[in-house]
Amino acid sequence: LQAKMSKRVQARRLEGTEKNIWVEFVKLATTYSTVNLGQGFPDFPPPDFLREAFERILSGGNHMLHQYTRGFGHPPLVKILAQFFGKLLGRELDPMTNVMVTVGAYQALFCCFQAFVDEGDEVIIIEPFFDCYEPMVKMAGGTPVFVPLRPKAPKDGKLMSSADWQLDPAELASKFSKQTKAIVLNSPNNPLGKVFSRQELELIADLCVKHDVLCISDEVYEWLVYDRKEHIRIASLQGMWDRTVMIGSAGKTFSATGWKVGWTVGPNRLLQHLRTMHQNSVYHCATIAQDAVAQGFQRELELYGKPDSYFIQLPKELQQKRDWLVRSLDAVGMKPVVPEGTYFLVADISEFKSHVPDVPDSDEPYDSRFAKWMVKNKGLAAIPLSAFYCEAHKNNYSHFIRFCFAKEEATLKAASDILQKWKQEKSTP
Ligand code: PMP
């Protein structure tokens, strides 16, 4: 079989999943962790109104909701998404052509790369990045081109913020070429929690317009922004609507990652290609989950901007959890980078290095060895930051680990207790 494949096609098959960070770390967390702040999912329930909607649908009289619905998105859901995002973008959206529902944001991403990226195309990815972008670009036959966010030292002994990680404008511009088909933007960014500023987005937008490049805008954490920061949609900037696909997730929006309902919003000229991909791959997403998410958005549209809105409540609660984890990490000397958004933060492990036995001459990035040791010996699961860098850059930032703080108070407290105890052991000669 190998002999029948060209080198390029073989590269698209990639290495298999053994080397995948999630396969490896989810297994480690399941085997060893007592406290899991690794993978990104809440350990608290979705809001009552969403669960009640699901239960009502399940036990209600409309048995047709157990059957197939429209393949490109259940009509009530695409209608409310068009209304909701139309309001946010200040433009009329057609539910049938400007919105498509997907099996989570993950499938939306896969559809985008398959639909737009061909052999010879380059796709710019900003590091650190949600790890699946790289293999997905390669599976479509494209070449990922990486550009890093570069950290600047914070002023006056302050904690570093995710805003201190910035693109170098000249370096970013140098990555755009005739081969560039698309750039992937993820704001708020997983893993740093960076919320791109208007100025940063304008820089990206100008380059996209100048080089006729598409923007795949992964906005799954759009509601999770703190300290009155504003999430700006790049599609709302001059010249960008026509070249942007916005991607969202009910998993992140309504704290229900297992439902796997996601969506894309964009111009028909782009979405028509996503529909082809969707039609010929998964075709359809679970009807009941789509109907319940539609009811969730209906409620949120009515409460938009009001204190009872979940999109106000959730970030308020998460900001408290963020602050609590920031304080606990700071107190033990695992310096956190304070995130402006998402439910992740990365923390500097340098001060703990001498207390973790090391494997000399290992090719594996240090943070990965550290995170494995930590889960096996302390029962605390986190994800190494190097997992969010391409192979060539993995060792550039290998003294941070990522924690997820979308967790119950008791879970965060248990994590803090582990770190406190570890710190005490560290200081006892
Ligand atoms: N994009 C980013 C940046 C994510 O962090 C995730 C989930 N971890 C996804 C997309 C996938 O979202 P979903 O669960 O809706 O498929």
XYZ file of N, CA and C in Angstrom, residues 4-187:
552
model
N 2.164 2.483 -3.273
C 1.175 3.108 -4.158
C 0.957 4.584 -3.831
N 1.496 5.049 -2.694
C 1.248 6.436 -2.280
C 2.464 7.312 -2.534
N 2.227 8.503 -3.045
C 3.328 9.454 -3.193
C 3.750 9.907 -1.797
N 4.932 10.510 -1.689
C 5.429 11.002 -0.392
C 4.438 11.974 0.232
N 3.872 12.836 -0.631
C 2.936 13.858 -0.143
C 1.685 13.231 0.452
N 1.184 12.224 -0.271
C -0.022 11.567 0.224
C 0.292 10.815 1.514
N 1.467 10.195 1.570
C 1.845 9.500 2.809
C 1.866 10.484 3.976
N 2.380 11.690 3.700
C 2.452 12.700 4.761
C 1.063 13.044 5.268
N 0.063 12.998 4.378
C -1.307 13.307 4.807
C -1.879 12.263 5.747
N -1.357 11.013 5.655
C -1.845 9.976 6.569
C -1.318 10.243 7.977
N -0.265 11.043 8.071
C 0.357 11.409 9.344
C 0.788 10.170 10.128
N 1.054 10.355 11.390
C 1.702 9.265 12.137
C 0.709 8.337 12.830
N -0.543 8.610 12.735
C -1.492 7.855 13.563
C -1.756 8.662 14.814
N -2.468 8.080 15.758
C -2.894 8.887 16.904
C -2.063 8.657 18.170
N -1.104 7.725 18.125
C -0.342 7.451 19.370
C 0.376 8.707 19.852
N 0.828 9.535 18.886
C 1.598 10.708 19.273
C 0.700 11.896 19.632
N -0.599 11.712 19.541
C -1.499 12.844 19.798
C -1.544 13.186 21.286
N -1.407 14.472 21.560
C -1.339 14.955 22.936
C -2.568 14.567 23.753
N -3.757 14.641 23.120
C -4.989 14.384 23.878
C -5.141 12.902 24.181
N -4.759 12.061 23.197
C -4.840 10.622 23.425
C -3.942 10.280 24.614
N -2.740 10.847 24.601
C -1.756 10.534 25.623
C -2.150 11.107 26.999
N -2.487 12.397 27.028
C -2.719 13.046 28.324
C -4.087 12.728 28.936
N -5.086 12.470 28.081
C -6.385 12.078 28.632
C -6.241 10.712 29.315
N -5.461 9.833 28.690
C -5.221 8.500 29.274
C -4.458 8.636 30.600
N -3.438 9.484 30.614
C -2.676 9.684 31.852
C -3.574 10.239 32.959
N -4.418 11.203 32.587
C -5.304 11.827 33.580
C -6.283 10.794 34.127
N -6.832 9.945 33.232
C -7.793 8.934 33.687
C -7.102 7.925 34.605
N -5.864 7.575 34.282
C -5.165 6.555 35.069
C -4.690 7.095 36.415
N -4.128 8.324 36.406
C -3.407 8.768 37.614
C -4.023 9.944 38.373
N -4.849 10.765 37.695
C -5.159 12.041 38.366
C -6.231 11.898 39.430
N -6.069 12.674 40.502
C -7.154 12.827 41.465
C -7.826 14.163 41.197
N -7.055 15.103 40.626
C -7.608 16.412 40.259
C -7.214 16.681 38.806
N -8.233 16.890 37.968
C -7.955 17.024 36.545
C -8.218 18.446 36.057
N -7.143 19.217 35.899
C -7.287 20.559 35.297
C -6.653 20.534 33.903
N -6.694 19.358 33.283
C -6.059 19.192 31.973
C -6.970 19.583 30.831
N -7.706 18.601 30.305
C -8.557 18.852 29.139
C -9.606 19.931 29.433
N -9.995 20.666 28.384
C -10.887 21.819 28.574
C -12.363 21.475 28.576
N -12.889 21.175 29.751
C -14.345 21.020 29.865
C -14.755 21.368 31.285
N -15.959 21.919 31.458
C -16.413 22.258 32.817
C -16.770 20.990 33.587
N -16.532 20.993 34.904
C -17.031 19.864 35.704
C -18.300 20.274 36.443
N -18.847 21.461 36.073
C -20.153 21.870 36.603
C -21.193 21.689 35.490
N -22.481 21.615 35.875
C -23.502 21.316 34.861
C -23.795 22.500 33.945
N -24.374 22.233 32.759
C -24.852 23.323 31.909
C -26.000 24.047 32.624
N -26.392 25.224 32.187
C -27.461 25.953 32.883
C -28.788 25.188 32.844
N -29.595 25.392 33.895
C -30.883 24.675 33.998
C -31.743 24.871 32.762
N -31.782 26.116 32.236
C -32.697 26.368 31.113
C -32.348 25.494 29.906
N -31.068 25.137 29.758
C -30.660 24.320 28.618
C -31.042 22.851 28.862
N -30.764 22.390 30.086
C -31.112 20.996 30.406
C -32.626 20.801 30.355
N -33.355 21.806 30.861
C -34.819 21.694 30.855
C -35.345 21.661 29.418
N -34.731 22.459 28.555
C -35.147 22.471 27.144
C -34.958 21.078 26.542
N -33.807 20.482 26.835
C -33.519 19.141 26.295
C -34.563 18.127 26.793
N -34.840 18.197 28.102
C -35.795 17.240 28.692
C -37.200 17.442 28.115
N -37.582 18.702 27.952
C -38.905 19.003 27.377
C -39.022 18.400 25.977
N -37.965 18.574 25.195
C -38.007 18.079 23.818
C -38.103 16.559 23.810
N -37.299 15.955 24.690
C -37.239 14.495 24.753
C -38.594 13.897 25.134
N -39.260 14.522 26.092
C -40.513 13.936 26.560
C -41.738 14.604 25.931
N -41.505 15.569 25.063
C -42.623 16.301 24.456
C -43.292 15.510 23.352
N -44.302 16.126 22.759
C -45.133 15.400 21.803
C -44.565 15.318 20.389
N -43.530 16.120 20.086
C -43.071 16.139 18.692
C -42.053 15.021 18.438
N -42.561 13.847 18.053
C -41.646 12.709 17.865
C -40.742 12.894 16.651
N -41.082 13.849 15.789
C -40.235 14.089 14.608
C -38.854 14.636 15.004
N -38.757 15.135 16.241
C -37.443 15.632 16.681
C -36.461 14.492 16.976
N -36.957 13.251 16.864
C -36.054 12.105 16.977
C -35.530 11.687 15.599
N -35.998 12.373 14.571
C -35.623 11.980 13.200
C -34.647 12.987 12.594
N -34.184 12.676 11.372
C -33.313 13.620 10.654
C -33.993 14.977 10.555
N -33.162 16.003 10.538
C -33.679 17.339 10.238
C -32.915 17.830 9.002
N -32.958 19.132 8.749
C -32.214 19.654 7.586
C -30.708 19.424 7.804
N -30.032 18.888 6.808
C -28.626 18.491 6.958
C -27.688 19.642 7.295
N -27.945 20.822 6.749
C -27.022 21.959 6.965
C -27.355 22.729 8.244
N -28.326 22.211 8.974
C -28.680 22.850 10.247
C -30.182 22.844 10.441
N -30.576 22.437 11.628
C -31.996 22.390 12.029
C -32.577 23.803 11.860
N -33.691 23.957 11.117
C -34.184 25.315 10.831
C -34.307 26.252 12.046
N -34.886 25.807 13.190
C -34.966 26.763 14.315
C -33.580 27.241 14.769
N -32.576 26.367 14.682
C -31.239 26.770 15.141
C -30.585 27.733 14.154
N -30.602 27.429 12.858
C -29.957 28.368 11.919
C -30.678 29.715 11.936
N -31.999 29.686 12.149
C -32.748 30.959 12.182
C -32.311 31.820 13.354
N -32.232 31.227 14.532
C -31.878 32.028 15.703
C -30.401 32.437 15.656
N -29.554 31.576 15.106
C -28.132 31.960 14.983
C -27.982 33.132 14.014
N -28.760 33.101 12.926
C -28.705 34.207 11.949
C -29.165 35.508 12.612
N -30.205 35.397 13.425
C -30.730 36.583 14.118
C -29.694 37.116 15.113
N -29.153 36.176 15.889
C -28.225 36.558 16.958
C -26.940 37.171 16.393
N -26.299 36.463 15.471
C -25.026 36.968 14.949
C -25.254 38.138 13.987
N -26.429 38.173 13.355
C -26.775 39.333 12.518
C -26.792 40.589 13.375
N -27.374 40.466 14.563
C -27.441 41.596 15.491
C -26.016 42.019 15.914
N -25.183 41.028 16.232
C -23.828 41.353 16.686
C -22.979 41.969 15.582
N -23.193 41.513 14.348
C -22.365 42.002 13.241
C -22.986 43.220 12.558
N -24.243 43.505 12.912
C -24.927 44.640 12.278
C -25.163 44.391 10.796
N -25.504 43.138 10.463
C -25.838 42.849 9.054
C -26.908 41.769 8.981
N -27.725 41.851 7.936
C -28.796 40.868 7.767
C -28.189 39.532 7.341
N -28.494 38.471 8.075
C -27.953 37.166 7.693
C -29.084 36.247 7.235
N -28.814 35.498 6.173
C -29.788 34.531 5.684
C -29.506 33.193 6.373
N -30.483 32.696 7.160
C -30.229 31.472 7.931
C -29.827 30.286 7.049
N -30.318 30.263 5.833
C -30.091 29.089 4.978
C -28.726 29.120 4.284
N -28.201 30.319 4.049
C -26.944 30.389 3.284
C -25.769 30.983 4.065
N -26.055 31.716 5.155
C -24.963 32.342 5.912
C -24.617 31.594 7.201
N -25.354 30.516 7.482
C -25.101 29.763 8.719
C -25.102 28.269 8.382
N -24.185 27.522 8.952
C -24.255 26.055 8.829
C -23.891 25.435 10.182
N -24.689 24.463 10.600
C -24.446 23.797 11.887
C -23.503 22.611 11.661
N -22.605 22.404 12.622
C -21.604 21.340 12.502
C -21.564 20.495 13.778
N -20.856 19.371 13.700
C -20.675 18.525 14.887
C -19.553 19.152 15.718
N -19.909 20.132 16.488
C -18.918 20.884 17.276
C -18.098 21.795 16.377
N -17.349 22.684 17.014
C -16.466 23.580 16.263
C -15.383 22.769 15.551
N -15.092 21.607 16.115
C -14.043 20.743 15.558
C -14.362 20.366 14.099
N -15.609 19.966 13.863
C -15.970 19.604 12.485
C -16.016 20.836 11.592
N -16.373 21.972 12.168
C -16.378 23.215 11.386
C -14.959 23.503 10.884
N -13.980 23.312 11.774
C -12.581 23.527 11.392
C -12.178 22.558 10.283
N -12.508 21.294 10.480
C -12.132 20.278 9.498
C -12.758 20.600 8.134
N -14.027 20.998 8.140
C -14.728 21.384 6.898
C -13.989 22.529 6.211
N -13.578 23.528 6.990
C -12.908 24.700 6.409
C -11.622 24.280 5.710
N -10.788 23.490 6.400
C -9.502 23.122 5.791
C -9.724 22.252 4.554
N -10.659 21.307 4.642
C -10.909 20.441 3.479
C -11.502 21.235 2.320
N -12.343 22.194 2.642
C -13.034 22.931 1.577
C -12.127 23.940 0.881
N -11.192 24.537 1.614
C -10.450 25.671 1.033
C -8.975 25.392 0.746
N -8.417 24.377 1.390
C -6.955 24.198 1.276
C -6.642 23.072 0.288
N -5.776 23.390 -0.662
C -5.369 22.403 -1.669
C -3.863 22.225 -1.625
N -3.377 21.261 -2.393
C -1.927 21.021 -2.501
C -1.236 22.324 -2.887
N -0.168 22.638 -2.213
C 0.594 23.840 -2.557
C 0.155 25.081 -1.792
N -0.997 25.010 -1.138
C -1.471 26.176 -0.368
C -0.768 26.258 0.985
N -0.545 27.485 1.416
C -0.003 27.691 2.770
C -1.092 28.259 3.677
N -1.045 27.854 4.935
C -2.003 28.369 5.923
C -1.206 28.899 7.114
N -1.407 30.159 7.437
C -0.667 30.758 8.559
C -1.367 30.418 9.878
N -0.574 29.932 10.822
C -1.098 29.558 12.141
C -0.291 30.307 13.203
N -1.005 30.978 14.104
C -0.345 31.765 15.156
C -0.065 30.859 16.359
N 1.206 30.811 16.761
C 1.599 29.967 17.909
C 1.576 30.761 19.210
N 1.166 30.121 20.332
C 0.682 28.756 20.470
C -0.741 28.610 19.933
N -1.078 27.427 19.410
C -2.368 27.227 18.735
C -3.043 25.962 19.219
N -4.369 25.939 19.088
C -5.163 24.733 19.365
C -4.627 23.664 18.407
N -4.101 22.596 18.977
C -3.196 21.697 18.236
C -3.739 21.074 16.955
N -5.065 20.927 16.813
C -5.586 20.198 15.640
C -5.435 20.978 14.338
N -5.172 22.302 14.418
C -5.067 23.065 13.155
C -3.979 22.472 12.254
N -2.841 22.122 12.867
C -1.699 21.674 12.063
C -2.001 20.374 11.296
N -2.408 19.283 11.987
C -2.708 18.071 11.203
C -3.861 18.260 10.224
N -4.840 19.095 10.584
C -5.978 19.285 9.670
C -5.534 19.964 8.368
N -4.613 20.927 8.474
C -4.079 21.588 7.279
C -3.315 20.562 6.435
N -2.512 19.739 7.110
C -1.704 18.743 6.388
C -2.593 17.702 5.714
N -3.665 17.296 6.405
C -4.558 16.286 5.811
C -5.229 16.798 4.551
N -5.370 18.118 4.461
C -5.978 18.706 3.256
C -4.924 18.897 2.158
N -3.648 18.599 2.468
C -2.586 18.746 1.466
C -1.857 20.072 1.557
N -2.211 20.897 2.530
C -1.589 22.222 2.662
C -0.347 22.204 3.533
N 0.321 23.356 3.576
C 1.528 23.504 4.394
C 1.274 24.560 5.465
N 1.369 24.190 6.746
C 1.210 25.203 7.789
C 2.465 26.083 7.872
N 2.233 27.369 8.065
C 3.343 28.324 8.235
C 3.108 28.979 9.596
N 4.096 28.862 10.489
C 3.856 29.294 11.872
C 4.449 30.664 12.168
N 3.723 31.424 12.962
C 4.231 32.717 13.420
C 3.916 32.825 14.919
N 4.936 33.118 15.747
C 4.695 33.062 17.196
C 4.191 34.375 17.797
N 3.414 34.232 18.863
C 3.169 35.360 19.760
C 4.401 35.412 20.645
N 5.026 36.580 20.749
C 6.276 36.666 21.513
C 6.012 37.362 22.852
N 6.400 36.684 23.962
C 6.123 37.293 25.274
C 7.082 38.441 25.592
N 6.518 39.493 26.184
C 7.351 40.611 26.664
C 7.326 40.569 28.185
N 8.442 40.904 28.802
C 8.476 40.873 30.271
C 7.496 41.907 30.826
N 6.729 41.530 31.853
C 5.797 42.504 32.434
C 6.549 43.567 33.231
N 5.854 44.702 33.428
C 6.523 45.806 34.140
C 6.425 45.656 35.664
N 7.355 46.222 36.363
C 7.358 46.395 37.833
C 6.980 45.147 38.614
N 7.582 44.043 38.290
C 7.330 42.818 39.052
C 5.882 42.350 39.011
N 5.089 42.878 38.091
C 3.688 42.447 37.977
C 3.628 41.054 37.372
N 2.474 40.374 37.570
C 2.305 39.086 36.897
C 2.172 39.340 35.406
N 2.633 38.400 34.613
C 2.485 38.548 33.166
C 0.999 38.385 32.800
N 0.580 39.088 31.754
C -0.793 38.936 31.259
C -0.722 38.314 29.864
N -1.827 37.685 29.444
C -1.844 37.120 28.082
C -1.679 38.235 27.049
N -1.993 39.492 27.448
C -1.817 40.631 26.527
C -0.343 40.926 26.269
N 0.547 40.396 27.152
C 1.989 40.606 26.941
C 2.543 39.710 25.836
N 1.729 38.799 25.344
C 2.154 37.917 24.231
C 1.639 38.556 22.943
N 2.576 39.020 22.111
C 2.153 39.791 20.934
C 2.829 39.325 19.652
N 2.159 39.608 18.554
C 2.741 39.337 17.228
C 3.735 40.436 16.906
N 4.809 40.081 16.209
C 5.704 41.097 15.678
C 5.153 41.428 14.284
N 4.704 42.680 14.053
C 4.029 42.990 12.785
C 4.866 42.660 11.548
N 6.178 42.925 11.604
C 7.033 42.663 10.435
C 7.156 41.151 10.206
N 7.274 40.416 11.302
C 7.386 38.959 11.181
C 6.090 38.374 10.603
N 4.949 38.877 11.092
C 3.665 38.391 10.570
C 3.566 38.683 9.068
N 3.894 39.915 8.687
C 3.793 40.310 7.273
C 4.687 39.433 6.398
N 5.839 39.033 6.942
C 6.793 38.244 6.144
C 6.272 36.834 5.850
N 5.244 36.395 6.566
C 4.719 35.036 6.359
C 3.700 34.981 5.216
N 3.174 36.144 4.830
C 2.186 36.172 3.737
C 2.910 36.103 2.390
N 2.430 35.210 1.520
C 3.049 35.092 0.197
C 1.955 34.764 -0.821
N 2.359 34.548 -2.050
C 1.400 34.170 -3.112
C 0.706 32.852 -2.777
N 1.409 32.007 -2.010
C 0.848 30.674 -1.696
C -0.137 30.713 -0.520
N -0.169 31.849 0.189
C -1.007 31.878 1.402
C -2.488 31.840 1.032
N -3.177 30.774 1.469
C -4.609 30.673 1.193
C -5.418 31.235 2.366
N -4.937 30.949 3.576
C -5.745 31.324 4.748
C -4.865 31.574 5.955
N -5.452 32.283 6.930
C -4.830 32.413 8.249
C -5.859 31.913 9.267
N -5.388 31.230 10.299
C -6.306 30.809 11.358
C -6.136 31.783 12.518
N -7.243 32.369 12.929
C -7.220 33.276 14.073
C -8.032 32.619 15.183
N -7.496 32.607 16.387
C -8.244 32.052 17.514
C -8.220 33.071 18.651
N -9.276 33.870 18.697
C -9.397 34.878 19.749
C -10.784 34.776 20.352
